[in-house]
Amino acid sequence: MRKNLLLVLIALLGCFSASGQQNVVKVNPLGLAFGAAQFSYERAISDKGAFEVSLAYTRINASFGVDEAKATGFGAEGKYKFYFSSSKEAPRGWYAAPVVSYSSASAESGSSSGDVSAFSGGAVAGYQWVFGGGSTGFALDLNLGAQYVSASTSGDVSGVDIDGILPRLGVSIGYAW
């Protein structure tokens, strides 16, 4: 009985390690430097396609002379990556992806407060490396693209009038399994 159980476990382990990396969790190191945490999960659903979802949280405290300002926000994003390489399987290699995202932030300074919300949609092209030949590895994802952004404000927030096309740059590092 123990011998059969051991053989089944070894066979299952072999199946999982033979399939390579299908999942990637990533963080944006540039965002962390500016007070924003963005975490992403990517799952390869075919040899040439993967779905990625991201959640972001921002908290910024700033001082302007005597005034102090605080802002907190959250965001969510979705991508479907089309991988092009004939020699590599998703989640590795060159890709293009449509992107849609929503974010919302609240700010307050003294007796003033307000909200900003933004919706964006666009496309990116990039390359994702997964280093490590076994069942786990380190991932680096770089992408560049454009997005249409529409932002609205409420409360005392003014001067935020975004309604147009903006560039988009993405850098993420993570762990693949």
Tab-separated table of N, CA and C in Angstrom:
chain	number	residue	atom	x	y	z
A	1	MET	N	0.815	-1.188	0.000
A	1	MET	CA	0.000	0.000	0.000
A	1	MET	C	0.866	1.262	0.000
A	2	ARG	N	1.870	1.312	0.872
A	2	ARG	CA	2.759	2.475	0.940
A	2	ARG	C	3.545	2.625	-0.352
A	3	LYS	N	3.954	1.503	-0.910
A	3	LYS	CA	4.717	1.531	-2.145
A	3	LYS	C	3.871	2.113	-3.287
A	4	ASN	N	2.602	1.721	-3.385
A	4	ASN	CA	1.698	2.245	-4.410
A	4	ASN	C	1.454	3.741	-4.216
A	5	LEU	N	1.264	4.158	-2.973
A	5	LEU	CA	1.059	5.574	-2.669
A	5	LEU	C	2.288	6.378	-3.048
A	6	LEU	N	3.464	5.871	-2.747
A	6	LEU	CA	4.705	6.539	-3.111
A	6	LEU	C	4.846	6.650	-4.630
A	7	LEU	N	4.495	5.611	-5.372
A	7	LEU	CA	4.562	5.644	-6.833
A	7	LEU	C	3.586	6.673	-7.417
A	8	VAL	N	2.384	6.757	-6.850
A	8	VAL	CA	1.398	7.745	-7.306
A	8	VAL	C	1.906	9.160	-7.041
A	9	LEU	N	2.472	9.420	-5.866
A	9	LEU	CA	3.003	10.746	-5.538
A	9	LEU	C	4.151	11.126	-6.465
A	10	ILE	N	5.040	10.197	-6.761
A	10	ILE	CA	6.153	10.479	-7.672
A	10	ILE	C	5.626	10.776	-9.072
A	11	ALA	N	4.634	10.023	-9.525
A	11	ALA	CA	4.047	10.261	-10.849
A	11	ALA	C	3.381	11.636	-10.917
A	12	LEU	N	2.634	12.015	-9.873
A	12	LEU	CA	2.001	13.329	-9.837
A	12	LEU	C	3.033	14.442	-9.823
A	13	LEU	N	4.085	14.280	-9.043
A	13	LEU	CA	5.142	15.276	-8.984
A	13	LEU	C	5.800	15.428	-10.347
A	14	GLY	N	6.018	14.317	-11.034
A	14	GLY	CA	6.596	14.360	-12.371
A	14	GLY	C	5.706	15.085	-13.355
A	15	CYS	N	4.398	14.903	-13.252
A	15	CYS	CA	3.458	15.598	-14.149
A	15	CYS	C	3.494	17.094	-13.921
A	16	PHE	N	3.517	17.501	-12.646
A	16	PHE	CA	3.526	18.925	-12.345
A	16	PHE	C	4.822	19.585	-12.783
A	17	SER	N	5.951	18.924	-12.573
A	17	SER	CA	7.218	19.549	-12.950
A	17	SER	C	7.429	19.508	-14.452
A	18	ALA	N	6.864	18.548	-15.138
A	18	ALA	CA	7.034	18.458	-16.584
A	18	ALA	C	6.251	19.547	-17.307
A	19	SER	N	5.181	20.044	-16.694
A	19	SER	CA	4.352	21.036	-17.364
A	19	SER	C	4.981	22.423	-17.361
A	20	GLY	N	6.033	22.640	-16.595
A	20	GLY	CA	6.681	23.944	-16.565
A	20	GLY	C	5.849	24.960	-15.803
A	21	GLN	N	6.215	26.223	-15.992
A	21	GLN	CA	5.530	27.290	-15.272
A	21	GLN	C	4.249	27.683	-15.994
A	22	GLN	N	3.149	27.639	-15.286
A	22	GLN	CA	1.854	28.066	-15.818
A	22	GLN	C	1.310	29.285	-15.087
A	23	ASN	N	1.843	29.570	-13.894
A	23	ASN	CA	1.369	30.659	-13.049
A	23	ASN	C	2.512	31.613	-12.748
A	24	VAL	N	2.201	32.903	-12.668
A	24	VAL	CA	3.201	33.898	-12.304
A	24	VAL	C	2.542	34.906	-11.372
A	25	VAL	N	3.174	35.175	-10.236
A	25	VAL	CA	2.767	36.275	-9.365
A	25	VAL	C	3.849	37.338	-9.465
A	26	LYS	N	3.415	38.603	-9.600
A	26	LYS	CA	4.367	39.676	-9.852
A	26	LYS	C	4.039	40.905	-9.011
A	27	VAL	N	5.057	41.743	-8.837
A	27	VAL	CA	4.911	43.023	-8.160
A	27	VAL	C	5.608	44.077	-9.022
A	28	ASN	N	5.102	45.306	-8.980
A	28	ASN	CA	5.688	46.410	-9.727
A	28	ASN	C	6.682	47.137	-8.828
A	29	PRO	N	8.011	46.998	-9.053
A	29	PRO	CA	8.985	47.639	-8.171
A	29	PRO	C	9.002	49.163	-8.302
A	30	LEU	N	8.660	49.713	-9.470
A	30	LEU	CA	8.630	51.169	-9.622
A	30	LEU	C	7.511	51.778	-8.785
A	31	GLY	N	6.364	51.131	-8.748
A	31	GLY	CA	5.257	51.621	-7.937
A	31	GLY	C	5.584	51.642	-6.455
A	32	LEU	N	6.280	50.618	-5.980
A	32	LEU	CA	6.662	50.564	-4.557
A	32	LEU	C	7.524	51.759	-4.176
A	33	ALA	N	8.345	52.224	-5.083
A	33	ALA	CA	9.201	53.378	-4.812
A	33	ALA	C	8.392	54.663	-4.638
A	34	PHE	N	7.170	54.712	-5.188
A	34	PHE	CA	6.345	55.915	-5.123
A	34	PHE	C	5.099	55.759	-4.251
A	35	GLY	N	5.053	54.742	-3.405
A	35	GLY	CA	3.939	54.580	-2.483
A	35	GLY	C	2.765	53.790	-3.019
A	36	ALA	N	2.951	53.047	-4.093
A	36	ALA	CA	1.870	52.247	-4.673
A	36	ALA	C	2.298	50.787	-4.728
A	37	ALA	N	1.422	49.912	-4.289
A	37	ALA	CA	1.687	48.477	-4.349
A	37	ALA	C	0.756	47.866	-5.398
A	38	GLN	N	1.343	47.217	-6.398
A	38	GLN	CA	0.550	46.552	-7.429
A	38	GLN	C	0.980	45.099	-7.504
A	39	PHE	N	0.006	44.201	-7.289
A	39	PHE	CA	0.256	42.771	-7.330
A	39	PHE	C	-0.542	42.173	-8.486
A	40	SER	N	0.104	41.283	-9.243
A	40	SER	CA	-0.531	40.674	-10.411
A	40	SER	C	-0.438	39.159	-10.337
A	41	TYR	N	-1.430	38.523	-10.928
A	41	TYR	CA	-1.430	37.069	-11.082
A	41	TYR	C	-1.694	36.768	-12.548
A	42	GLU	N	-0.812	35.979	-13.162
A	42	GLU	CA	-0.970	35.583	-14.557
A	42	GLU	C	-1.088	34.072	-14.625
A	43	ARG	N	-2.024	33.608	-15.433
A	43	ARG	CA	-2.247	32.167	-15.604
A	43	ARG	C	-2.271	31.866	-17.099
A	44	ALA	N	-1.367	30.997	-17.546
A	44	ALA	CA	-1.374	30.552	-18.937
A	44	ALA	C	-2.556	29.612	-19.116
A	45	ILE	N	-3.402	29.910	-20.119
A	45	ILE	CA	-4.574	29.059	-20.353
A	45	ILE	C	-4.450	28.259	-21.639
A	46	SER	N	-3.388	28.554	-22.410
A	46	SER	CA	-3.069	27.769	-23.604
A	46	SER	C	-1.585	27.971	-23.882
A	47	ASP	N	-1.072	27.347	-24.946
A	47	ASP	CA	0.338	27.516	-25.299
A	47	ASP	C	0.666	28.951	-25.703
A	48	LYS	N	-0.317	29.699	-26.206
A	48	LYS	CA	-0.084	31.050	-26.725
A	48	LYS	C	-0.938	32.117	-26.063
A	49	GLY	N	-1.610	31.809	-24.957
A	49	GLY	CA	-2.460	32.791	-24.309
A	49	GLY	C	-2.416	32.719	-22.799
A	50	ALA	N	-2.567	33.880	-22.166
A	50	ALA	CA	-2.586	33.951	-20.703
A	50	ALA	C	-3.479	35.108	-20.279
A	51	PHE	N	-4.112	34.942	-19.148
A	51	PHE	CA	-4.946	35.985	-18.558
A	51	PHE	C	-4.226	36.526	-17.332
A	52	GLU	N	-4.216	37.847	-17.173
A	52	GLU	CA	-3.555	38.475	-16.025
A	52	GLU	C	-4.513	39.443	-15.346
A	53	VAL	N	-4.593	39.377	-14.020
A	53	VAL	CA	-5.364	40.331	-13.230
A	53	VAL	C	-4.424	40.997	-12.232
A	54	SER	N	-4.683	42.274	-11.976
A	54	SER	CA	-3.844	43.041	-11.054
A	54	SER	C	-4.717	43.821	-10.091
A	55	LEU	N	-4.230	43.942	-8.876
A	55	LEU	CA	-4.851	44.797	-7.866
A	55	LEU	C	-3.793	45.766	-7.361
A	56	ALA	N	-4.191	47.018	-7.147
A	56	ALA	CA	-3.241	48.037	-6.703
A	56	ALA	C	-3.811	48.792	-5.515
A	57	TYR	N	-2.903	49.224	-4.630
A	57	TYR	CA	-3.268	50.054	-3.484
A	57	TYR	C	-2.236	51.164	-3.379
A	58	THR	N	-2.717	52.402	-3.171
A	58	THR	CA	-1.830	53.558	-3.059
A	58	THR	C	-2.123	54.297	-1.770
A	59	ARG	N	-1.051	54.705	-1.112
A	59	ARG	CA	-1.183	55.547	0.081
A	59	ARG	C	-0.029	56.536	0.050
A	60	ILE	N	-0.364	57.821	-0.036
A	60	ILE	CA	0.653	58.863	-0.133
A	60	ILE	C	0.366	59.923	0.922
A	61	ASN	N	1.383	60.292	1.667
A	61	ASN	CA	1.339	61.399	2.608
A	61	ASN	C	2.368	62.429	2.159
A	62	ALA	N	1.946	63.692	2.022
A	62	ALA	CA	2.855	64.735	1.547
A	62	ALA	C	2.670	65.989	2.382
A	63	SER	N	3.730	66.755	2.508
A	63	SER	CA	3.690	68.034	3.215
A	63	SER	C	4.005	69.155	2.244
A	64	PHE	N	3.179	70.191	2.272
A	64	PHE	CA	3.393	71.386	1.468
A	64	PHE	C	3.473	72.573	2.420
A	65	GLY	N	4.667	72.831	2.933
A	65	GLY	CA	4.821	73.895	3.924
A	65	GLY	C	4.121	73.491	5.205
A	66	VAL	N	3.063	74.200	5.573
A	66	VAL	CA	2.316	73.895	6.784
A	66	VAL	C	1.207	72.874	6.531
A	67	ASP	N	0.763	72.787	5.288
A	67	ASP	CA	-0.328	71.884	4.942
A	67	ASP	C	0.174	70.457	4.733
A	68	GLU	N	-0.643	69.527	5.166
A	68	GLU	CA	-0.353	68.116	4.919
A	68	GLU	C	-1.484	67.542	4.071
A	69	ALA	N	-1.106	66.681	3.147
A	69	ALA	CA	-2.095	66.050	2.277
A	69	ALA	C	-1.951	64.543	2.379
A	70	LYS	N	-3.094	63.860	2.338
A	70	LYS	CA	-3.118	62.398	2.360
A	70	LYS	C	-3.987	61.920	1.216
A	71	ALA	N	-3.537	60.873	0.562
A	71	ALA	CA	-4.325	60.281	-0.519
A	71	ALA	C	-4.233	58.764	-0.410
A	72	THR	N	-5.360	58.103	-0.590
A	72	THR	CA	-5.399	56.639	-0.638
A	72	THR	C	-6.241	56.235	-1.836
A	73	GLY	N	-5.872	55.125	-2.424
A	73	GLY	CA	-6.618	54.690	-3.587
A	73	GLY	C	-6.455	53.206	-3.846
A	74	PHE	N	-7.295	52.712	-4.752
A	74	PHE	CA	-7.214	51.316	-5.151
A	74	PHE	C	-7.467	51.236	-6.647
A	75	GLY	N	-7.091	50.120	-7.230
A	75	GLY	CA	-7.314	49.926	-8.652
A	75	GLY	C	-7.349	48.454	-9.006
A	76	ALA	N	-7.916	48.152	-10.142
A	76	ALA	CA	-7.977	46.781	-10.655
A	76	ALA	C	-7.757	46.834	-12.160
A	77	GLU	N	-7.134	45.784	-12.689
A	77	GLU	CA	-6.799	45.751	-14.108
A	77	GLU	C	-6.896	44.334	-14.640
A	78	GLY	N	-7.242	44.204	-15.890
A	78	GLY	CA	-7.289	42.908	-16.549
A	78	GLY	C	-6.603	42.960	-17.909
A	79	LYS	N	-5.893	41.888	-18.269
A	79	LYS	CA	-5.204	41.774	-19.563
A	79	LYS	C	-5.401	40.360	-20.086
A	80	TYR	N	-5.461	40.247	-21.401
A	80	TYR	CA	-5.338	38.940	-22.034
A	80	TYR	C	-4.117	39.007	-22.935
A	81	LYS	N	-3.090	38.206	-22.634
A	81	LYS	CA	-1.833	38.254	-23.373
A	81	LYS	C	-1.823	37.214	-24.493
A	82	PHE	N	-1.527	37.693	-25.705
A	82	PHE	CA	-1.336	36.824	-26.868
A	82	PHE	C	0.166	36.670	-27.077
A	83	TYR	N	0.710	35.472	-26.831
A	83	TYR	CA	2.150	35.219	-26.992
A	83	TYR	C	2.434	34.788	-28.421
A	84	PHE	N	3.541	35.304	-29.010
A	84	PHE	CA	3.850	35.095	-30.418
A	84	PHE	C	4.943	34.078	-30.702
A	85	SER	N	5.810	33.797	-29.764
A	85	SER	CA	6.988	32.982	-30.031
A	85	SER	C	6.613	31.569	-30.475
A	86	SER	N	7.288	31.089	-31.507
A	86	SER	CA	7.037	29.719	-31.967
A	86	SER	C	7.872	28.713	-31.182
A	87	SER	N	8.915	29.198	-30.508
A	87	SER	CA	9.790	28.284	-29.763
A	87	SER	C	9.514	28.285	-28.261
A	88	LYS	N	8.637	29.183	-27.780
A	88	LYS	CA	8.344	29.281	-26.346
A	88	LYS	C	6.837	29.210	-26.128
A	89	GLU	N	6.461	28.709	-24.963
A	89	GLU	CA	5.048	28.657	-24.595
A	89	GLU	C	4.753	29.728	-23.554
A	90	ALA	N	3.500	30.165	-23.498
A	90	ALA	CA	3.066	31.121	-22.490
A	90	ALA	C	3.394	30.556	-21.110
A	91	PRO	N	3.866	31.333	-20.210
A	91	PRO	CA	3.994	32.784	-20.157
A	91	PRO	C	5.392	33.316	-20.467
A	92	ARG	N	6.001	32.899	-21.551
A	92	ARG	CA	7.341	33.357	-21.943
A	92	ARG	C	7.307	33.994	-23.325
A	93	GLY	N	8.178	35.012	-23.520
A	93	GLY	CA	8.398	35.563	-24.847
A	93	GLY	C	7.648	36.849	-25.134
A	94	TRP	N	7.618	37.195	-26.435
A	94	TRP	CA	6.938	38.400	-26.908
A	94	TRP	C	5.418	38.237	-26.825
A	95	TYR	N	4.727	39.316	-26.466
A	95	TYR	CA	3.270	39.275	-26.391
A	95	TYR	C	2.669	40.634	-26.714
A	96	ALA	N	1.389	40.633	-27.008
A	96	ALA	CA	0.571	41.837	-27.129
A	96	ALA	C	-0.678	41.587	-26.298
A	97	ALA	N	-1.207	42.662	-25.699
A	97	ALA	CA	-2.356	42.467	-24.817
A	97	ALA	C	-3.268	43.686	-24.790
A	98	PRO	N	-4.578	43.478	-24.932
A	98	PRO	CA	-5.515	44.551	-24.615
A	98	PRO	C	-5.597	44.676	-23.090
A	99	VAL	N	-5.775	45.911	-22.612
A	99	VAL	CA	-5.775	46.183	-21.178
A	99	VAL	C	-6.975	47.055	-20.833
A	100	VAL	N	-7.627	46.739	-19.741
A	100	VAL	CA	-8.699	47.580	-19.210
A	100	VAL	C	-8.465	47.742	-17.712
A	101	SER	N	-8.663	48.965	-17.186
A	101	SER	CA	-8.438	49.178	-15.756
A	101	SER	C	-9.370	50.256	-15.204
A	102	TYR	N	-9.550	50.204	-13.890
A	102	TYR	CA	-10.329	51.189	-13.149
A	102	TYR	C	-9.561	51.520	-11.882
A	103	SER	N	-9.524	52.803	-11.525
A	103	SER	CA	-8.888	53.195	-10.264
A	103	SER	C	-9.679	54.321	-9.622
A	104	SER	N	-9.570	54.386	-8.314
A	104	SER	CA	-10.275	55.395	-7.544
A	104	SER	C	-9.375	55.830	-6.390
A	105	ALA	N	-9.375	57.130	-6.091
A	105	ALA	CA	-8.554	57.651	-4.991
A	105	ALA	C	-9.318	58.732	-4.250
A	106	SER	N	-9.058	58.818	-2.961
A	106	SER	CA	-9.608	59.872	-2.111
A	106	SER	C	-8.450	60.673	-1.540
A	107	ALA	N	-8.605	61.998	-1.536
A	107	ALA	CA	-7.548	62.866	-1.020
A	107	ALA	C	-8.136	63.865	-0.049
A	108	GLU	N	-7.317	64.253	0.939
A	108	GLU	CA	-7.746	65.294	1.870
A	108	GLU	C	-6.541	66.108	2.304
A	109	SER	N	-6.771	67.393	2.447
A	109	SER	CA	-5.744	68.324	2.890
A	109	SER	C	-6.438	69.406	3.693
A	110	GLY	N	-6.160	69.441	4.982
A	110	GLY	CA	-6.838	70.404	5.852
A	110	GLY	C	-8.328	70.126	5.880
A	111	SER	N	-9.141	71.130	5.516
A	111	SER	CA	-10.591	70.948	5.500
A	111	SER	C	-11.111	70.570	4.112
A	112	SER	N	-10.231	70.420	3.153
A	112	SER	CA	-10.630	70.074	1.786
A	112	SER	C	-10.481	68.574	1.554
A	113	SER	N	-11.420	68.037	0.775
A	113	SER	CA	-11.329	66.616	0.421
A	113	SER	C	-12.047	66.388	-0.902
A	114	GLY	N	-11.708	65.282	-1.528
A	114	GLY	CA	-12.350	64.961	-2.797
A	114	GLY	C	-11.938	63.594	-3.297
A	115	ASP	N	-12.549	63.210	-4.399
A	115	ASP	CA	-12.303	61.903	-4.989
A	115	ASP	C	-11.959	62.044	-6.464
A	116	VAL	N	-11.154	61.113	-6.936
A	116	VAL	CA	-10.807	61.019	-8.350
A	116	VAL	C	-11.022	59.574	-8.761
A	117	SER	N	-11.713	59.355	-9.869
A	117	SER	CA	-11.836	58.000	-10.398
A	117	SER	C	-11.470	58.030	-11.874
A	118	ALA	N	-10.851	56.952	-12.330
A	118	ALA	CA	-10.388	56.892	-13.715
A	118	ALA	C	-10.652	55.517	-14.305
A	119	PHE	N	-11.058	55.524	-15.567
A	119	PHE	CA	-11.232	54.302	-16.335
A	119	PHE	C	-10.291	54.404	-17.524
A	120	SER	N	-9.621	53.289	-17.849
A	120	SER	CA	-8.741	53.326	-19.011
A	120	SER	C	-8.820	52.009	-19.770
A	121	GLY	N	-8.544	52.110	-21.047
A	121	GLY	CA	-8.478	50.950	-21.917
A	121	GLY	C	-7.413	51.193	-22.960
A	122	GLY	N	-6.666	50.171	-23.283
A	122	GLY	CA	-5.603	50.356	-24.256
A	122	GLY	C	-4.970	49.043	-24.656
A	123	ALA	N	-3.722	49.134	-25.101
A	123	ALA	CA	-2.989	47.950	-25.535
A	123	ALA	C	-1.512	48.108	-25.192
A	124	VAL	N	-0.875	46.989	-24.906
A	124	VAL	CA	0.558	46.974	-24.634
A	124	VAL	C	1.215	45.869	-25.450
A	125	ALA	N	2.506	46.029	-25.673
A	125	ALA	CA	3.337	44.985	-26.260
A	125	ALA	C	4.542	44.840	-25.349
A	126	GLY	N	4.982	43.611	-25.139
A	126	GLY	CA	6.097	43.423	-24.222
A	126	GLY	C	6.760	42.073	-24.356
A	127	TYR	N	7.670	41.835	-23.427
A	127	TYR	CA	8.408	40.578	-23.391
A	127	TYR	C	8.492	40.125	-21.941
A	128	GLN	N	8.242	38.851	-21.721
A	128	GLN	CA	8.349	38.296	-20.367
A	128	GLN	C	9.378	37.166	-20.376
A	129	TRP	N	10.370	37.306	-19.502
A	129	TRP	CA	11.376	36.274	-19.294
A	129	TRP	C	10.994	35.461	-18.073
A	130	VAL	N	11.189	34.164	-18.138
A	130	VAL	CA	11.060	33.307	-16.965
A	130	VAL	C	12.368	32.530	-16.873
A	131	PHE	N	13.156	32.851	-15.857
A	131	PHE	CA	14.466	32.233	-15.660
A	131	PHE	C	14.306	31.033	-14.743
A	132	GLY	N	14.859	29.912	-15.138
A	132	GLY	CA	14.767	28.689	-14.349
A	132	GLY	C	14.137	27.603	-15.182
A	133	GLY	N	14.814	26.492	-15.298
A	133	GLY	CA	14.332	25.427	-16.164
A	133	GLY	C	13.443	24.418	-15.479
A	134	GLY	N	13.371	24.430	-14.165
A	134	GLY	CA	12.557	23.447	-13.449
A	134	GLY	C	11.107	23.857	-13.364
A	135	SER	N	10.480	23.469	-12.285
A	135	SER	CA	9.062	23.771	-12.117
A	135	SER	C	8.819	25.160	-11.538
A	136	THR	N	9.877	25.864	-11.109
A	136	THR	CA	9.737	27.218	-10.577
A	136	THR	C	10.789	28.113	-11.212
A	137	GLY	N	10.569	29.412	-11.134
A	137	GLY	CA	11.536	30.339	-11.693
A	137	GLY	C	11.224	31.781	-11.342
A	138	PHE	N	12.133	32.644	-11.724
A	138	PHE	CA	12.036	34.085	-11.517
A	138	PHE	C	11.508	34.717	-12.806
A	139	ALA	N	10.599	35.679	-12.717
A	139	ALA	CA	9.998	36.297	-13.907
A	139	ALA	C	10.296	37.792	-13.958
A	140	LEU	N	10.515	38.290	-15.166
A	140	LEU	CA	10.688	39.715	-15.432
A	140	LEU	C	9.817	40.056	-16.634
A	141	ASP	N	8.925	41.030	-16.464
A	141	ASP	CA	7.972	41.421	-17.500
A	141	ASP	C	8.144	42.908	-17.792
A	142	LEU	N	8.447	43.254	-19.048
A	142	LEU	CA	8.572	44.641	-19.487
A	142	LEU	C	7.582	44.880	-20.620
A	143	ASN	N	6.831	45.991	-20.562
A	143	ASN	CA	5.897	46.291	-21.645
A	143	ASN	C	5.741	47.791	-21.843
A	144	LEU	N	5.262	48.150	-23.025
A	144	LEU	CA	5.072	49.539	-23.406
A	144	LEU	C	3.832	49.605	-24.292
A	145	GLY	N	3.065	50.686	-24.145
A	145	GLY	CA	1.868	50.804	-24.969
A	145	GLY	C	1.211	52.152	-24.817
A	146	ALA	N	-0.066	52.194	-25.146
A	146	ALA	CA	-0.869	53.408	-25.058
A	146	ALA	C	-2.227	53.055	-24.483
A	147	GLN	N	-2.853	54.048	-23.842
A	147	GLN	CA	-4.167	53.833	-23.250
A	147	GLN	C	-4.999	55.103	-23.344
A	148	TYR	N	-6.293	54.931	-23.471
A	148	TYR	CA	-7.225	56.050	-23.410
A	148	TYR	C	-7.687	56.144	-21.956
A	149	VAL	N	-7.521	57.306	-21.342
A	149	VAL	CA	-7.871	57.504	-19.935
A	149	VAL	C	-8.955	58.558	-19.832
A	150	SER	N	-9.965	58.262	-19.037
A	150	SER	CA	-11.018	59.224	-18.734
A	150	SER	C	-11.151	59.309	-17.222
A	151	ALA	N	-10.887	60.479	-16.650
A	151	ALA	CA	-10.927	60.660	-15.197
A	151	ALA	C	-11.995	61.672	-14.834
A	152	SER	N	-12.633	61.454	-13.689
A	152	SER	CA	-13.627	62.400	-13.185
A	152	SER	C	-13.326	62.694	-11.725
A	153	THR	N	-13.739	63.874	-11.275
A	153	THR	CA	-13.469	64.309	-9.905
A	153	THR	C	-14.764	64.683	-9.203
A	154	SER	N	-14.696	64.681	-7.879
A	154	SER	CA	-15.816	65.160	-7.069
A	154	SER	C	-15.251	65.790	-5.802
A	155	GLY	N	-16.053	66.594	-5.144
A	155	GLY	CA	-15.600	67.269	-3.929
A	155	GLY	C	-14.729	68.470	-4.261
A	156	ASP	N	-13.742	68.727	-3.404
A	156	ASP	CA	-12.880	69.896	-3.557
A	156	ASP	C	-11.716	69.667	-4.522
A	157	VAL	N	-11.615	68.478	-5.085
A	157	VAL	CA	-10.521	68.188	-6.015
A	157	VAL	C	-10.804	68.895	-7.336
A	158	SER	N	-9.841	69.667	-7.796
A	158	SER	CA	-9.990	70.342	-9.084
A	158	SER	C	-8.657	70.284	-9.815
A	159	GLY	N	-8.695	70.588	-11.070
A	159	GLY	CA	-7.465	70.591	-11.854
A	159	GLY	C	-7.107	69.235	-12.437
A	160	VAL	N	-7.909	68.200	-12.154
A	160	VAL	CA	-7.667	66.891	-12.759
A	160	VAL	C	-8.660	66.746	-13.898
A	161	ASP	N	-8.189	66.957	-15.095
A	161	ASP	CA	-9.040	66.857	-16.265
A	161	ASP	C	-8.315	66.020	-17.305
A	162	ILE	N	-8.450	64.721	-17.169
A	162	ILE	CA	-7.784	63.811	-18.104
A	162	ILE	C	-8.855	63.134	-18.940
A	163	ASP	N	-8.745	63.294	-20.230
A	163	ASP	CA	-9.652	62.637	-21.162
A	163	ASP	C	-8.917	62.530	-22.485
A	164	GLY	N	-8.082	61.511	-22.604
A	164	GLY	CA	-7.306	61.372	-23.820
A	164	GLY	C	-6.357	60.189	-23.771
A	165	ILE	N	-5.492	60.134	-24.761
A	165	ILE	CA	-4.557	59.021	-24.907
A	165	ILE	C	-3.245	59.360	-24.214
A	166	LEU	N	-2.775	58.436	-23.394
A	166	LEU	CA	-1.529	58.598	-22.654
A	166	LEU	C	-0.634	57.381	-22.878
A	167	PRO	N	0.683	57.559	-22.755
A	167	PRO	CA	1.580	56.400	-22.864
A	167	PRO	C	1.476	55.521	-21.630
A	168	ARG	N	1.955	54.298	-21.751
A	168	ARG	CA	1.887	53.341	-20.655
A	168	ARG	C	3.182	52.529	-20.643
A	169	LEU	N	3.784	52.385	-19.464
A	169	LEU	CA	5.009	51.619	-19.289
A	169	LEU	C	4.820	50.671	-18.127
A	170	GLY	N	5.211	49.420	-18.298
A	170	GLY	CA	5.065	48.432	-17.232
A	170	GLY	C	6.356	47.672	-16.978
A	171	VAL	N	6.679	47.514	-15.693
A	171	VAL	CA	7.818	46.733	-15.252
A	171	VAL	C	7.343	45.893	-14.070
A	172	SER	N	7.511	44.580	-14.146
A	172	SER	CA	7.118	43.706	-13.046
A	172	SER	C	8.151	42.620	-12.861
A	173	ILE	N	8.350	42.252	-11.603
A	173	ILE	CA	9.199	41.109	-11.285
A	173	ILE	C	8.373	40.140	-10.442
A	174	GLY	N	8.705	38.857	-10.536
A	174	GLY	CA	7.897	37.914	-9.786
A	174	GLY	C	8.429	36.515	-9.763
A	175	TYR	N	7.539	35.611	-9.412
A	175	TYR	CA	7.845	34.189	-9.201
A	175	TYR	C	6.902	33.362	-10.067
A	176	ALA	N	7.456	32.423	-10.800
A	176	ALA	CA	6.656	31.566	-11.684
A	176	ALA	C	6.718	30.114	-11.189
A	177	TRP	N	5.584	29.432	-11.293
A	177	TRP	CA	5.543	28.005	-10.960
A	177	TRP	C	4.589	27.267	-11.869
